[in-house]
mmCIF file of C-alpha atoms and ligand atoms in Angstrom:
data_model
loop_
_atom_site.group_PDB
_atom_site.id
_atom_site.type_symbol
_atom_site.label_atom_id
_atom_site.label_comp_id
_atom_site.label_asym_id
_atom_site.label_seq_id
_atom_site.Cartn_x
_atom_site.Cartn_y
_atom_site.Cartn_z
ATOM 1 C CA MET W 101 6.683 6.504 -22.391
ATOM 2 C CA SER W 102 7.978 3.338 -24.593
ATOM 3 C CA LYS W 103 10.880 3.289 -22.454
ATOM 4 C CA ILE W 104 10.031 2.734 -19.071
ATOM 5 C CA LEU W 105 10.572 -1.501 -19.012
ATOM 6 C CA GLU W 106 10.596 -1.814 -15.241
ATOM 7 C CA ILE W 107 9.591 -0.382 -12.508
ATOM 8 C CA SER W 108 13.188 1.509 -11.287
ATOM 9 C CA ASP W 109 12.726 3.471 -14.294
ATOM 10 C CA LEU W 110 9.656 5.232 -13.507
ATOM 11 C CA LYS W 111 11.093 5.574 -10.123
ATOM 12 C CA ALA W 112 14.293 7.633 -11.842
ATOM 13 C CA ILE W 113 11.757 9.963 -13.424
ATOM 14 C CA ALA W 114 9.616 10.142 -10.013
ATOM 15 C CA LYS W 115 12.756 10.991 -7.956
ATOM 16 C CA ARG W 116 12.818 13.791 -11.053
ATOM 17 C CA ARG W 117 9.252 15.031 -11.437
ATOM 18 C CA VAL W 118 8.133 14.712 -7.269
ATOM 19 C CA PRO W 119 9.813 17.406 -4.511
ATOM 20 C CA LYS W 120 12.478 15.762 -2.645
ATOM 21 C CA MET W 121 10.979 15.479 0.675
ATOM 22 C CA PHE W 122 7.724 13.867 -0.757
ATOM 23 C CA PHE W 123 9.646 11.285 -2.886
ATOM 24 C CA ASP W 124 12.124 10.546 0.136
ATOM 25 C CA TYR W 125 8.718 10.381 2.112
ATOM 26 C CA ALA W 126 7.271 7.190 -0.173
ATOM 27 C CA ASP W 127 11.109 5.560 -0.404
ATOM 28 C CA SER W 128 12.199 5.377 2.920
ATOM 29 C CA GLY W 129 12.106 3.166 5.895
ATOM 30 C CA ALA W 130 12.612 3.537 9.754
ATOM 31 C CA TRP W 131 16.004 4.035 11.296
ATOM 32 C CA THR W 132 18.440 2.087 9.405
ATOM 33 C CA GLU W 133 15.856 0.682 6.576
ATOM 34 C CA GLY W 134 17.506 -2.519 6.612
ATOM 35 C CA THR W 135 13.614 -4.169 6.444
ATOM 36 C CA TYR W 136 13.244 -1.675 3.816
ATOM 37 C CA ARG W 137 15.870 -3.290 1.715
ATOM 38 C CA ALA W 138 15.941 -6.842 3.177
ATOM 39 C CA ASN W 139 12.358 -6.567 1.561
ATOM 40 C CA GLU W 140 13.858 -6.479 -1.690
ATOM 41 C CA GLU W 141 16.280 -8.804 -1.233
ATOM 42 C CA ASP W 142 14.983 -11.575 -0.013
ATOM 43 C CA PHE W 143 12.443 -12.088 -3.074
ATOM 44 C CA ARG W 144 15.633 -12.158 -5.268
ATOM 45 C CA LYS W 145 17.012 -15.175 -2.791
ATOM 46 C CA VAL W 146 14.272 -17.257 -3.830
ATOM 47 C CA LYS W 147 13.876 -19.433 -6.396
ATOM 48 C CA LEU W 148 11.905 -19.978 -9.605
ATOM 49 C CA ARG W 149 11.874 -23.635 -11.702
ATOM 50 C CA GLN W 150 11.883 -23.620 -15.397
ATOM 51 C CA ARG W 151 9.351 -26.161 -17.288
ATOM 52 C CA VAL W 152 9.971 -26.656 -20.754
ATOM 53 C CA LEU W 153 6.922 -27.914 -23.554
ATOM 54 C CA VAL W 154 3.906 -26.917 -22.230
ATOM 55 C CA ASP W 155 1.363 -25.913 -23.436
ATOM 56 C CA MET W 156 1.908 -21.716 -22.952
ATOM 57 C CA THR W 157 -1.673 -20.746 -24.382
ATOM 58 C CA ASN W 158 -4.807 -19.774 -22.913
ATOM 59 C CA ARG W 159 -3.200 -18.198 -20.187
ATOM 60 C CA SER W 160 -4.989 -16.710 -17.160
ATOM 61 C CA LEU W 161 -4.090 -14.137 -14.231
ATOM 62 C CA GLU W 162 -7.499 -13.292 -12.893
ATOM 63 C CA SER W 163 -8.095 -14.761 -9.501
ATOM 64 C CA THR W 164 -10.169 -13.197 -5.898
ATOM 65 C CA MET W 165 -9.053 -11.019 -3.047
ATOM 66 C CA ILE W 166 -11.636 -12.081 -0.478
ATOM 67 C CA GLY W 167 -14.276 -13.358 -2.445
ATOM 68 C CA GLN W 168 -13.547 -10.029 -5.152
ATOM 69 C CA LYS W 169 -12.715 -11.071 -8.412
ATOM 70 C CA VAL W 170 -9.262 -9.320 -9.666
ATOM 71 C CA SER W 171 -7.762 -8.799 -12.825
ATOM 72 C CA MET W 172 -4.335 -9.875 -11.498
ATOM 73 C CA PRO W 173 -4.457 -10.829 -7.821
ATOM 74 C CA VAL W 174 -2.686 -7.531 -7.018
ATOM 75 C CA ALA W 175 -3.934 -4.591 -5.394
ATOM 76 C CA LEU W 176 -2.877 -1.143 -4.527
ATOM 77 C CA SER W 177 -2.023 -0.278 -0.929
ATOM 78 C CA PRO W 178 -2.834 2.422 1.237
ATOM 79 C CA THR W 179 0.190 5.273 1.093
ATOM 80 C CA GLY W 180 -0.510 8.538 3.085
ATOM 81 C CA LEU W 181 -0.404 11.645 1.112
ATOM 82 C CA THR W 182 -0.078 9.853 -2.152
ATOM 83 C CA GLY W 183 -1.451 13.312 -3.277
ATOM 84 C CA MET W 184 1.087 14.716 -2.879
ATOM 85 C CA GLN W 185 2.907 13.081 -4.918
ATOM 86 C CA HIS W 186 0.842 14.170 -7.608
ATOM 87 C CA ALA W 187 -1.980 16.788 -8.034
ATOM 88 C CA ASP W 188 -5.039 14.939 -6.838
ATOM 89 C CA GLY W 189 -2.687 11.168 -6.008
ATOM 90 C CA GLU W 190 -5.045 9.611 -4.772
ATOM 91 C CA MET W 191 -8.216 10.306 -6.985
ATOM 92 C CA LEU W 192 -5.585 9.235 -10.942
ATOM 93 C CA ALA W 193 -4.697 6.305 -9.132
ATOM 94 C CA ALA W 194 -8.279 5.129 -7.681
ATOM 95 C CA LYS W 195 -9.487 5.656 -11.294
ATOM 96 C CA ALA W 196 -5.868 4.276 -12.971
ATOM 97 C CA ALA W 197 -6.731 1.085 -10.662
ATOM 98 C CA GLU W 198 -10.722 0.544 -11.556
ATOM 99 C CA GLU W 199 -10.262 1.232 -15.318
ATOM 100 C CA PHE W 200 -7.788 -2.398 -14.456
ATOM 101 C CA GLY W 201 -9.507 -4.597 -12.548
ATOM 102 C CA VAL W 202 -7.831 -4.406 -9.395
ATOM 103 C CA PRO W 203 -8.165 -3.283 -5.699
ATOM 104 C CA PHE W 204 -7.376 0.222 -4.779
ATOM 105 C CA THR W 205 -7.218 1.446 -1.153
ATOM 106 C CA LEU W 206 -7.539 5.286 0.165
ATOM 107 C CA SER W 207 -5.585 5.580 3.180
ATOM 108 C CA THR W 208 -7.221 7.210 6.124
ATOM 109 C CA MET W 209 -3.821 9.768 5.539
ATOM 110 C CA SER W 210 -4.297 10.489 2.138
ATOM 111 C CA ILE W 211 -5.366 13.680 0.687
ATOM 112 C CA CYS W 212 -7.978 13.532 -1.577
ATOM 113 C CA SER W 213 -11.185 12.516 0.900
ATOM 114 C CA ILE W 214 -12.735 9.339 0.764
ATOM 115 C CA GLU W 215 -16.490 11.822 -0.966
ATOM 116 C CA ASP W 216 -13.068 13.062 -3.440
ATOM 117 C CA VAL W 217 -12.616 9.253 -4.409
ATOM 118 C CA ALA W 218 -16.086 7.905 -5.049
ATOM 119 C CA SER W 219 -16.754 11.098 -6.879
ATOM 120 C CA VAL W 220 -14.582 9.845 -9.368
ATOM 121 C CA THR W 221 -15.170 6.349 -9.373
ATOM 122 C CA THR W 222 -17.717 4.188 -9.758
ATOM 123 C CA LYS W 223 -16.721 0.867 -8.616
ATOM 124 C CA PRO W 224 -16.299 0.309 -5.017
ATOM 125 C CA PHE W 225 -13.056 0.709 -3.272
ATOM 126 C CA TRP W 226 -11.678 -0.301 -0.027
ATOM 127 C CA PHE W 227 -10.451 2.120 2.426
ATOM 128 C CA GLN W 228 -7.809 1.982 5.274
ATOM 129 C CA LEU W 229 -8.297 3.161 8.850
ATOM 130 C CA TYR W 230 -6.393 3.812 11.508
ATOM 131 C CA VAL W 231 -7.928 3.681 15.110
ATOM 132 C CA MET W 232 -7.399 7.399 16.921
ATOM 133 C CA ARG W 233 -8.199 7.684 20.771
ATOM 134 C CA ASP W 234 -11.241 9.822 19.558
ATOM 135 C CA ARG W 235 -13.894 7.085 19.032
ATOM 136 C CA GLU W 236 -16.229 9.419 17.428
ATOM 137 C CA PHE W 237 -13.951 10.297 15.273
ATOM 138 C CA VAL W 238 -12.798 6.659 14.036
ATOM 139 C CA LYS W 239 -17.159 6.213 13.767
ATOM 140 C CA ASN W 240 -17.671 8.860 11.186
ATOM 141 C CA LEU W 241 -14.377 7.799 8.542
ATOM 142 C CA ILE W 242 -16.364 4.373 8.912
ATOM 143 C CA ASP W 243 -19.950 5.444 8.606
ATOM 144 C CA ARG W 244 -18.016 7.722 5.549
ATOM 145 C CA ALA W 245 -16.584 4.925 3.999
ATOM 146 C CA LYS W 246 -19.915 2.940 4.491
ATOM 147 C CA ALA W 247 -21.671 5.739 2.576
ATOM 148 C CA ALA W 248 -18.679 5.542 -0.460
ATOM 149 C CA LYS W 249 -19.928 1.996 -0.464
ATOM 150 C CA CYS W 250 -15.808 1.077 -0.153
ATOM 151 C CA SER W 251 -16.208 -2.755 0.178
ATOM 152 C CA ALA W 252 -13.737 -3.559 2.475
ATOM 153 C CA LEU W 253 -12.003 -1.966 5.817
ATOM 154 C CA VAL W 254 -8.566 -2.465 5.624
ATOM 155 C CA LEU W 255 -7.568 -2.671 9.466
ATOM 156 C CA THR W 256 -3.695 -1.759 10.183
ATOM 157 C CA LEU W 257 -2.284 -2.335 13.348
ATOM 158 C CA ASP W 258 1.044 -1.953 13.274
ATOM 159 C CA LEU W 259 1.243 1.892 13.345
ATOM 160 C CA GLN W 260 -0.064 3.205 16.727
ATOM 161 C CA ILE W 261 3.256 5.302 17.436
ATOM 162 C CA LEU W 262 5.035 6.149 14.095
ATOM 163 C CA GLY W 263 8.737 4.089 13.492
ATOM 164 C CA GLN W 264 11.156 7.040 13.250
ATOM 165 C CA ARG W 265 12.276 7.713 9.759
ATOM 166 C CA HIS W 266 15.430 9.771 9.145
ATOM 167 C CA LYS W 267 14.573 11.275 5.789
ATOM 168 C CA ASP W 268 11.253 12.786 7.108
ATOM 169 C CA LEU W 269 12.668 14.584 9.888
ATOM 170 C CA ARG W 270 15.934 15.802 7.629
ATOM 171 C CA ASN W 271 13.717 16.887 5.467
ATOM 172 C CA GLY W 272 10.471 18.918 7.825
ATOM 173 C CA LEU W 273 8.550 16.835 5.491
ATOM 174 C CA SER W 274 4.294 18.267 6.547
ATOM 175 C CA ALA W 275 1.531 18.571 4.057
ATOM 176 C CA PRO W 276 1.115 20.670 2.492
ATOM 177 C CA PRO W 277 4.354 22.429 2.527
ATOM 178 C CA LYS W 278 6.121 24.796 4.725
ATOM 179 C CA PHE W 279 7.067 27.512 2.652
ATOM 180 C CA THR W 280 10.705 27.681 4.544
ATOM 181 C CA PRO W 281 14.149 28.697 1.843
ATOM 182 C CA LYS W 282 14.903 24.597 1.524
ATOM 183 C CA HIS W 283 11.007 23.508 1.101
ATOM 184 C CA ILE W 284 10.549 26.742 -1.695
ATOM 185 C CA TRP W 285 13.651 25.643 -3.280
ATOM 186 C CA GLN W 286 12.598 21.636 -3.856
ATOM 187 C CA MET W 287 9.580 23.209 -5.598
ATOM 188 C CA ALA W 288 11.146 25.915 -7.468
ATOM 189 C CA THR W 289 13.201 22.830 -8.794
ATOM 190 C CA ARG W 290 9.254 20.757 -9.587
ATOM 191 C CA PRO W 291 7.930 23.238 -11.710
ATOM 192 C CA LEU W 292 5.305 21.138 -13.089
ATOM 193 C CA TRP W 293 4.348 18.771 -10.463
ATOM 194 C CA CYS W 294 3.725 22.188 -8.299
ATOM 195 C CA MET W 295 1.291 23.688 -11.429
ATOM 196 C CA GLN W 296 -0.266 20.410 -11.439
ATOM 197 C CA MET W 297 -0.766 20.975 -7.424
ATOM 198 C CA LEU W 298 -1.537 25.697 -7.913
ATOM 199 C CA GLY W 299 -4.648 23.450 -10.229
ATOM 200 C CA THR W 300 -6.406 21.813 -6.913
ATOM 201 C CA LYS W 301 -7.292 22.727 -4.057
ATOM 202 C CA ARG W 302 -6.011 19.064 -1.983
ATOM 203 C CA ARG W 303 -3.628 19.790 -0.475
ATOM 204 C CA SER W 304 -3.707 18.690 3.332
ATOM 205 C CA PHE W 305 -5.448 15.498 5.259
ATOM 206 C CA GLY W 306 -8.957 15.282 3.199
ATOM 207 C CA ASN W 307 -10.263 12.273 5.669
ATOM 208 C CA ILE W 308 -9.252 15.040 8.195
ATOM 209 C CA VAL W 309 -8.972 18.322 8.184
ATOM 210 C CA GLY W 310 -12.644 19.249 8.977
ATOM 211 C CA HIS W 311 -13.802 15.840 9.874
ATOM 212 C CA ALA W 312 -11.896 15.941 13.713
ATOM 213 C CA LYS W 313 -11.277 18.145 16.622
ATOM 214 C CA ASN W 314 -8.889 19.281 18.746
ATOM 215 C CA VAL W 315 -6.404 18.599 16.170
ATOM 216 C CA SER W 316 -3.866 20.683 16.490
ATOM 217 C CA ASP W 317 -0.696 20.238 14.045
ATOM 218 C CA LEU W 318 -2.099 18.479 11.702
ATOM 219 C CA SER W 319 0.761 19.625 9.255
ATOM 220 C CA SER W 320 3.467 16.999 10.213
ATOM 221 C CA LEU W 321 2.511 13.388 10.328
ATOM 222 C CA SER W 322 4.577 12.243 13.491
ATOM 223 C CA SER W 323 3.273 14.998 16.070
ATOM 224 C CA TRP W 324 -0.611 14.120 14.747
ATOM 225 C CA THR W 325 0.103 9.971 14.690
ATOM 226 C CA ALA W 326 1.334 11.059 18.733
ATOM 227 C CA GLU W 327 -1.167 13.093 19.826
ATOM 228 C CA GLN W 328 -3.851 11.642 18.046
ATOM 229 C CA PHE W 329 -3.624 6.809 17.593
ATOM 230 C CA ASP W 330 -4.874 5.219 20.272
ATOM 231 C CA PRO W 331 -1.515 3.816 21.611
ATOM 232 C CA GLN W 332 -3.743 1.452 23.361
ATOM 233 C CA LEU W 333 -5.144 -0.509 20.849
ATOM 234 C CA SER W 334 -6.488 -4.080 21.510
ATOM 235 C CA TRP W 335 -7.973 -7.623 19.939
ATOM 236 C CA GLU W 336 -10.830 -6.708 21.849
ATOM 237 C CA ASN W 337 -10.788 -3.178 19.725
ATOM 238 C CA VAL W 338 -10.737 -5.152 16.775
ATOM 239 C CA GLU W 339 -13.300 -6.378 16.981
ATOM 240 C CA GLU W 340 -15.346 -3.266 18.497
ATOM 241 C CA ILE W 341 -14.487 -1.930 14.603
ATOM 242 C CA LYS W 342 -15.276 -5.366 12.903
ATOM 243 C CA LYS W 343 -19.055 -4.644 14.204
ATOM 244 C CA MET W 344 -19.357 -1.152 14.553
ATOM 245 C CA TRP W 345 -18.162 -1.928 10.106
ATOM 246 C CA GLY W 346 -19.904 -5.642 9.463
ATOM 247 C CA GLY W 347 -18.609 -5.590 5.741
ATOM 248 C CA PRO W 348 -15.101 -7.431 4.260
ATOM 249 C CA LEU W 349 -12.298 -6.990 6.737
ATOM 250 C CA ILE W 350 -8.369 -6.720 6.538
ATOM 251 C CA LEU W 351 -6.410 -6.914 8.771
ATOM 252 C CA LYS W 352 -3.060 -5.497 7.927
ATOM 253 C CA GLY W 353 0.555 -5.305 9.898
ATOM 254 C CA ILE W 354 0.766 -8.628 10.548
ATOM 255 C CA LEU W 355 4.254 -10.641 10.545
ATOM 256 C CA ASP W 356 4.446 -13.181 13.749
ATOM 257 C CA VAL W 357 2.645 -16.539 13.853
ATOM 258 C CA GLU W 358 1.156 -16.174 17.472
ATOM 259 C CA ASP W 359 -0.407 -12.510 16.135
ATOM 260 C CA ALA W 360 -2.270 -14.457 12.370
ATOM 261 C CA LYS W 361 -3.098 -17.059 15.399
ATOM 262 C CA MET W 362 -5.143 -13.971 17.008
ATOM 263 C CA ALA W 363 -6.256 -12.407 13.656
ATOM 264 C CA ALA W 364 -7.514 -15.481 12.348
ATOM 265 C CA ARG W 365 -10.219 -16.142 15.443
ATOM 266 C CA THR W 366 -11.178 -12.393 14.955
ATOM 267 C CA GLY W 367 -13.177 -14.060 12.199
ATOM 268 C CA ALA W 368 -11.354 -10.917 9.552
ATOM 269 C CA ASP W 369 -11.902 -11.814 5.653
ATOM 270 C CA ALA W 370 -8.142 -11.663 5.817
ATOM 271 C CA ILE W 371 -4.663 -10.516 6.730
ATOM 272 C CA ILE W 372 -1.803 -8.740 5.420
ATOM 273 C CA VAL W 373 1.555 -10.289 6.158
ATOM 274 C CA SER W 374 3.493 -6.829 6.438
ATOM 275 C CA ASN W 375 5.861 -4.867 8.243
ATOM 276 C CA HIS W 376 4.612 -1.420 6.287
ATOM 277 C CA GLY W 377 7.292 -1.311 3.949
ATOM 278 C CA GLY W 378 10.080 -1.761 6.380
ATOM 279 C CA ARG W 379 8.442 2.344 7.854
ATOM 280 C CA GLN W 380 8.097 0.447 11.540
ATOM 281 C CA LEU W 381 10.402 -2.090 13.203
ATOM 282 C CA ASP W 382 13.654 -1.742 11.346
ATOM 283 C CA GLY W 383 15.596 -5.062 11.917
ATOM 284 C CA ALA W 384 12.043 -6.910 11.802
ATOM 285 C CA PRO W 385 12.380 -10.072 8.681
ATOM 286 C CA SER W 386 11.206 -9.078 5.414
ATOM 287 C CA SER W 387 7.249 -10.397 4.367
ATOM 288 C CA ILE W 388 8.983 -12.108 2.008
ATOM 289 C CA SER W 389 10.610 -14.700 4.759
ATOM 290 C CA VAL W 390 7.927 -14.900 7.435
ATOM 291 C CA LEU W 391 4.999 -15.418 4.370
ATOM 292 C CA PRO W 392 5.186 -19.316 4.361
ATOM 293 C CA LYS W 393 5.664 -20.333 7.731
ATOM 294 C CA ILE W 394 2.385 -18.035 8.148
ATOM 295 C CA VAL W 395 0.931 -19.637 5.477
ATOM 296 C CA ASP W 396 1.051 -22.671 6.846
ATOM 297 C CA ALA W 397 -0.548 -21.349 10.314
ATOM 298 C CA VAL W 398 -3.468 -20.138 9.442
ATOM 299 C CA GLY W 399 -4.089 -20.309 5.644
ATOM 300 C CA HIS W 400 -6.857 -22.988 6.836
ATOM 301 C CA GLN W 401 -8.791 -20.213 8.541
ATOM 302 C CA ILE W 402 -8.276 -16.931 6.749
ATOM 303 C CA GLU W 403 -7.782 -16.041 3.749
ATOM 304 C CA VAL W 404 -2.718 -14.442 3.972
ATOM 305 C CA HIS W 405 -2.735 -11.280 1.667
ATOM 306 C CA VAL W 406 1.325 -10.115 1.505
ATOM 307 C CA ASP W 407 3.088 -6.650 1.314
ATOM 308 C CA GLY W 408 6.377 -5.131 1.054
ATOM 309 C CA GLY W 409 9.277 -5.769 -1.221
ATOM 310 C CA ILE W 410 7.145 -5.678 -4.128
ATOM 311 C CA ARG W 411 9.307 -4.412 -7.528
ATOM 312 C CA SER W 412 7.814 -6.802 -10.303
ATOM 313 C CA GLY W 413 5.728 -9.619 -11.538
ATOM 314 C CA GLN W 414 8.071 -12.037 -11.234
ATOM 315 C CA ASP W 415 7.459 -11.062 -7.061
ATOM 316 C CA VAL W 416 4.157 -11.541 -7.244
ATOM 317 C CA LEU W 417 4.394 -14.718 -8.799
ATOM 318 C CA LYS W 418 6.516 -15.665 -5.669
ATOM 319 C CA ALA W 419 4.141 -14.212 -2.825
ATOM 320 C CA VAL W 420 1.606 -16.184 -4.909
ATOM 321 C CA ALA W 421 3.867 -19.097 -5.205
ATOM 322 C CA LEU W 422 4.355 -19.554 -1.306
ATOM 323 C CA GLY W 423 0.601 -19.673 -0.327
ATOM 324 C CA ALA W 424 -1.236 -15.364 -0.871
ATOM 325 C CA GLN W 425 -4.152 -15.469 -1.816
ATOM 326 C CA GLY W 426 -3.416 -11.612 -2.571
ATOM 327 C CA THR W 427 -0.551 -9.343 -2.737
ATOM 328 C CA TYR W 428 -0.208 -5.031 -3.102
ATOM 329 C CA ILE W 429 2.409 -2.967 -4.331
ATOM 330 C CA GLY W 430 3.147 0.560 -2.833
ATOM 331 C CA ARG W 431 6.021 2.273 -3.919
ATOM 332 C CA PRO W 432 5.441 1.424 -7.682
ATOM 333 C CA PHE W 433 2.940 2.853 -8.071
ATOM 334 C CA LEU W 434 3.260 6.138 -6.043
ATOM 335 C CA TYR W 435 6.608 5.951 -8.555
ATOM 336 C CA GLY W 436 4.207 5.397 -11.384
ATOM 337 C CA LEU W 437 1.981 8.072 -9.993
ATOM 338 C CA GLY W 438 5.048 10.397 -8.950
ATOM 339 C CA ALA W 439 6.598 10.280 -12.762
ATOM 340 C CA ALA W 440 2.760 10.450 -15.327
ATOM 341 C CA GLY W 441 -0.009 10.375 -12.854
ATOM 342 C CA LYS W 442 -3.031 8.296 -14.177
ATOM 343 C CA ALA W 443 -1.222 7.560 -16.734
ATOM 344 C CA GLY W 444 1.806 6.208 -14.654
ATOM 345 C CA VAL W 445 -0.228 3.827 -12.338
ATOM 346 C CA THR W 446 -1.715 2.121 -15.231
ATOM 347 C CA THR W 447 2.106 1.721 -16.560
ATOM 348 C CA THR W 448 3.074 0.418 -13.575
ATOM 349 C CA LEU W 449 -0.080 -2.051 -13.687
ATOM 350 C CA ASP W 450 1.241 -3.036 -17.246
ATOM 351 C CA ILE W 451 4.375 -3.727 -16.326
ATOM 352 C CA ILE W 452 3.348 -5.718 -13.194
ATOM 353 C CA ARG W 453 0.544 -7.683 -15.404
ATOM 354 C CA LYS W 454 3.073 -8.928 -18.277
ATOM 355 C CA GLU W 455 6.078 -10.109 -15.850
ATOM 356 C CA LEU W 456 3.524 -12.009 -14.012
ATOM 357 C CA ASP W 457 1.845 -13.526 -17.231
ATOM 358 C CA ILE W 458 5.993 -14.279 -18.928
ATOM 359 C CA THR W 459 6.786 -15.604 -15.520
ATOM 360 C CA MET W 460 4.335 -17.872 -15.398
ATOM 361 C CA ALA W 461 4.251 -18.525 -18.585
ATOM 362 C CA LEU W 462 8.425 -19.900 -18.333
ATOM 363 C CA CYS W 463 7.676 -21.957 -15.046
ATOM 364 C CA GLY W 464 5.144 -23.574 -17.648
ATOM 365 C CA LYS W 465 1.441 -22.286 -15.394
ATOM 366 C CA ARG W 466 -1.542 -21.218 -17.497
ATOM 367 C CA ASP W 467 -3.805 -20.047 -14.652
ATOM 368 C CA ILE W 468 -2.769 -18.182 -11.567
ATOM 369 C CA ARG W 469 -5.038 -20.164 -9.641
ATOM 370 C CA ASP W 470 -3.070 -23.199 -10.370
ATOM 371 C CA ILE W 471 0.337 -21.873 -8.659
ATOM 372 C CA ASN W 472 1.215 -23.474 -5.829
ATOM 373 C CA ARG W 473 5.363 -24.469 -4.557
ATOM 374 C CA ASP W 474 5.519 -26.219 -7.106
ATOM 375 C CA VAL W 475 6.661 -24.179 -8.837
ATOM 376 C CA ILE W 476 9.511 -22.456 -6.344
ATOM 377 C CA ALA W 477 13.542 -24.174 -7.108
ATOM 378 C CA GLU W 478 14.028 -25.602 -3.267
HETATM 379 C C1 GLV O 146 1.923 6.182 6.929
HETATM 380 O O1 GLV O 146 1.367 4.871 6.535
HETATM 381 C C2 GLV O 146 3.240 6.206 6.718
HETATM 382 O O2 GLV O 146 3.907 4.696 6.641
HETATM 383 O O3 GLV O 146 4.098 6.899 6.169
#
């Protein structure tokens, strides 16, 4: 993979190797996709200060997220249907992350189960929770995450109903895929993907199948969320989940200063400034544009992380400079996974590390922990 220099190279390969419905699932935002695009565009608007003639030796990207050591402040986001980008995708990505020394976050809506991921990893991973109406099932998920020794729970706050993603509806997305002529064609044109998929038994939602009761239609994400997710989720429920879990808690999906203040009061360990990768409220501001004011409002009380639009190590540096203690990548690692499985995820992380390291040096800094707004050109 020597000619792969940036994340968009992996994206192009993934597009050739992953059936259209699953590639599109990753590469989509809600409605006009305006917020999805803004997440990336607004990173480009942030400019860096070039500094010269400073000692650039002995650089370090090591940091912490919620007090846990990370080789660079970049975690893998919880992404749905990851095991449809590549057979056993969550297990492969978790192993790549573990070897790299960054957190992997398993989505509730994953294909491989909590137990599958635990069976191939040796260090704790993080688990992302969606709150369903069936609280017994939620308790069961939390207990399974505890049994798997997950070291953080990432509670998603911004998806009690699903934003409409046109591509998924047009593609008739489901897991496992349907066998209509259109879907068969999409898969038949991706023979390697098919062969690898035939070699695994993990082809539907592994955390849910066989665990949740009264599930009538699991194959479609939109019908599952409409039927099962609790649209009345409240701040009181956050307290309940916090107690039920009893470990490090990260609240994902904060985009507003008022909500950030409420989140800080819960005593959670961190918030993730996020618009769900532009997949929920189209028309909402980009994550990076709201990060500074959220950091100003609550940064002294709670750790602030950010996701959405990070496509390079430069973006990571900008986010850290604007006050994020940690960042998350979703699509970049999915493209790596779709392109080349575990090695592709490692390539994603390598690309980001290299860009982050060189950018930091050219800004005249040697330690990621010393990065602050000073490196931003006004
Ligand atoms: C699920 O989290 C999604 O955004 O599709």
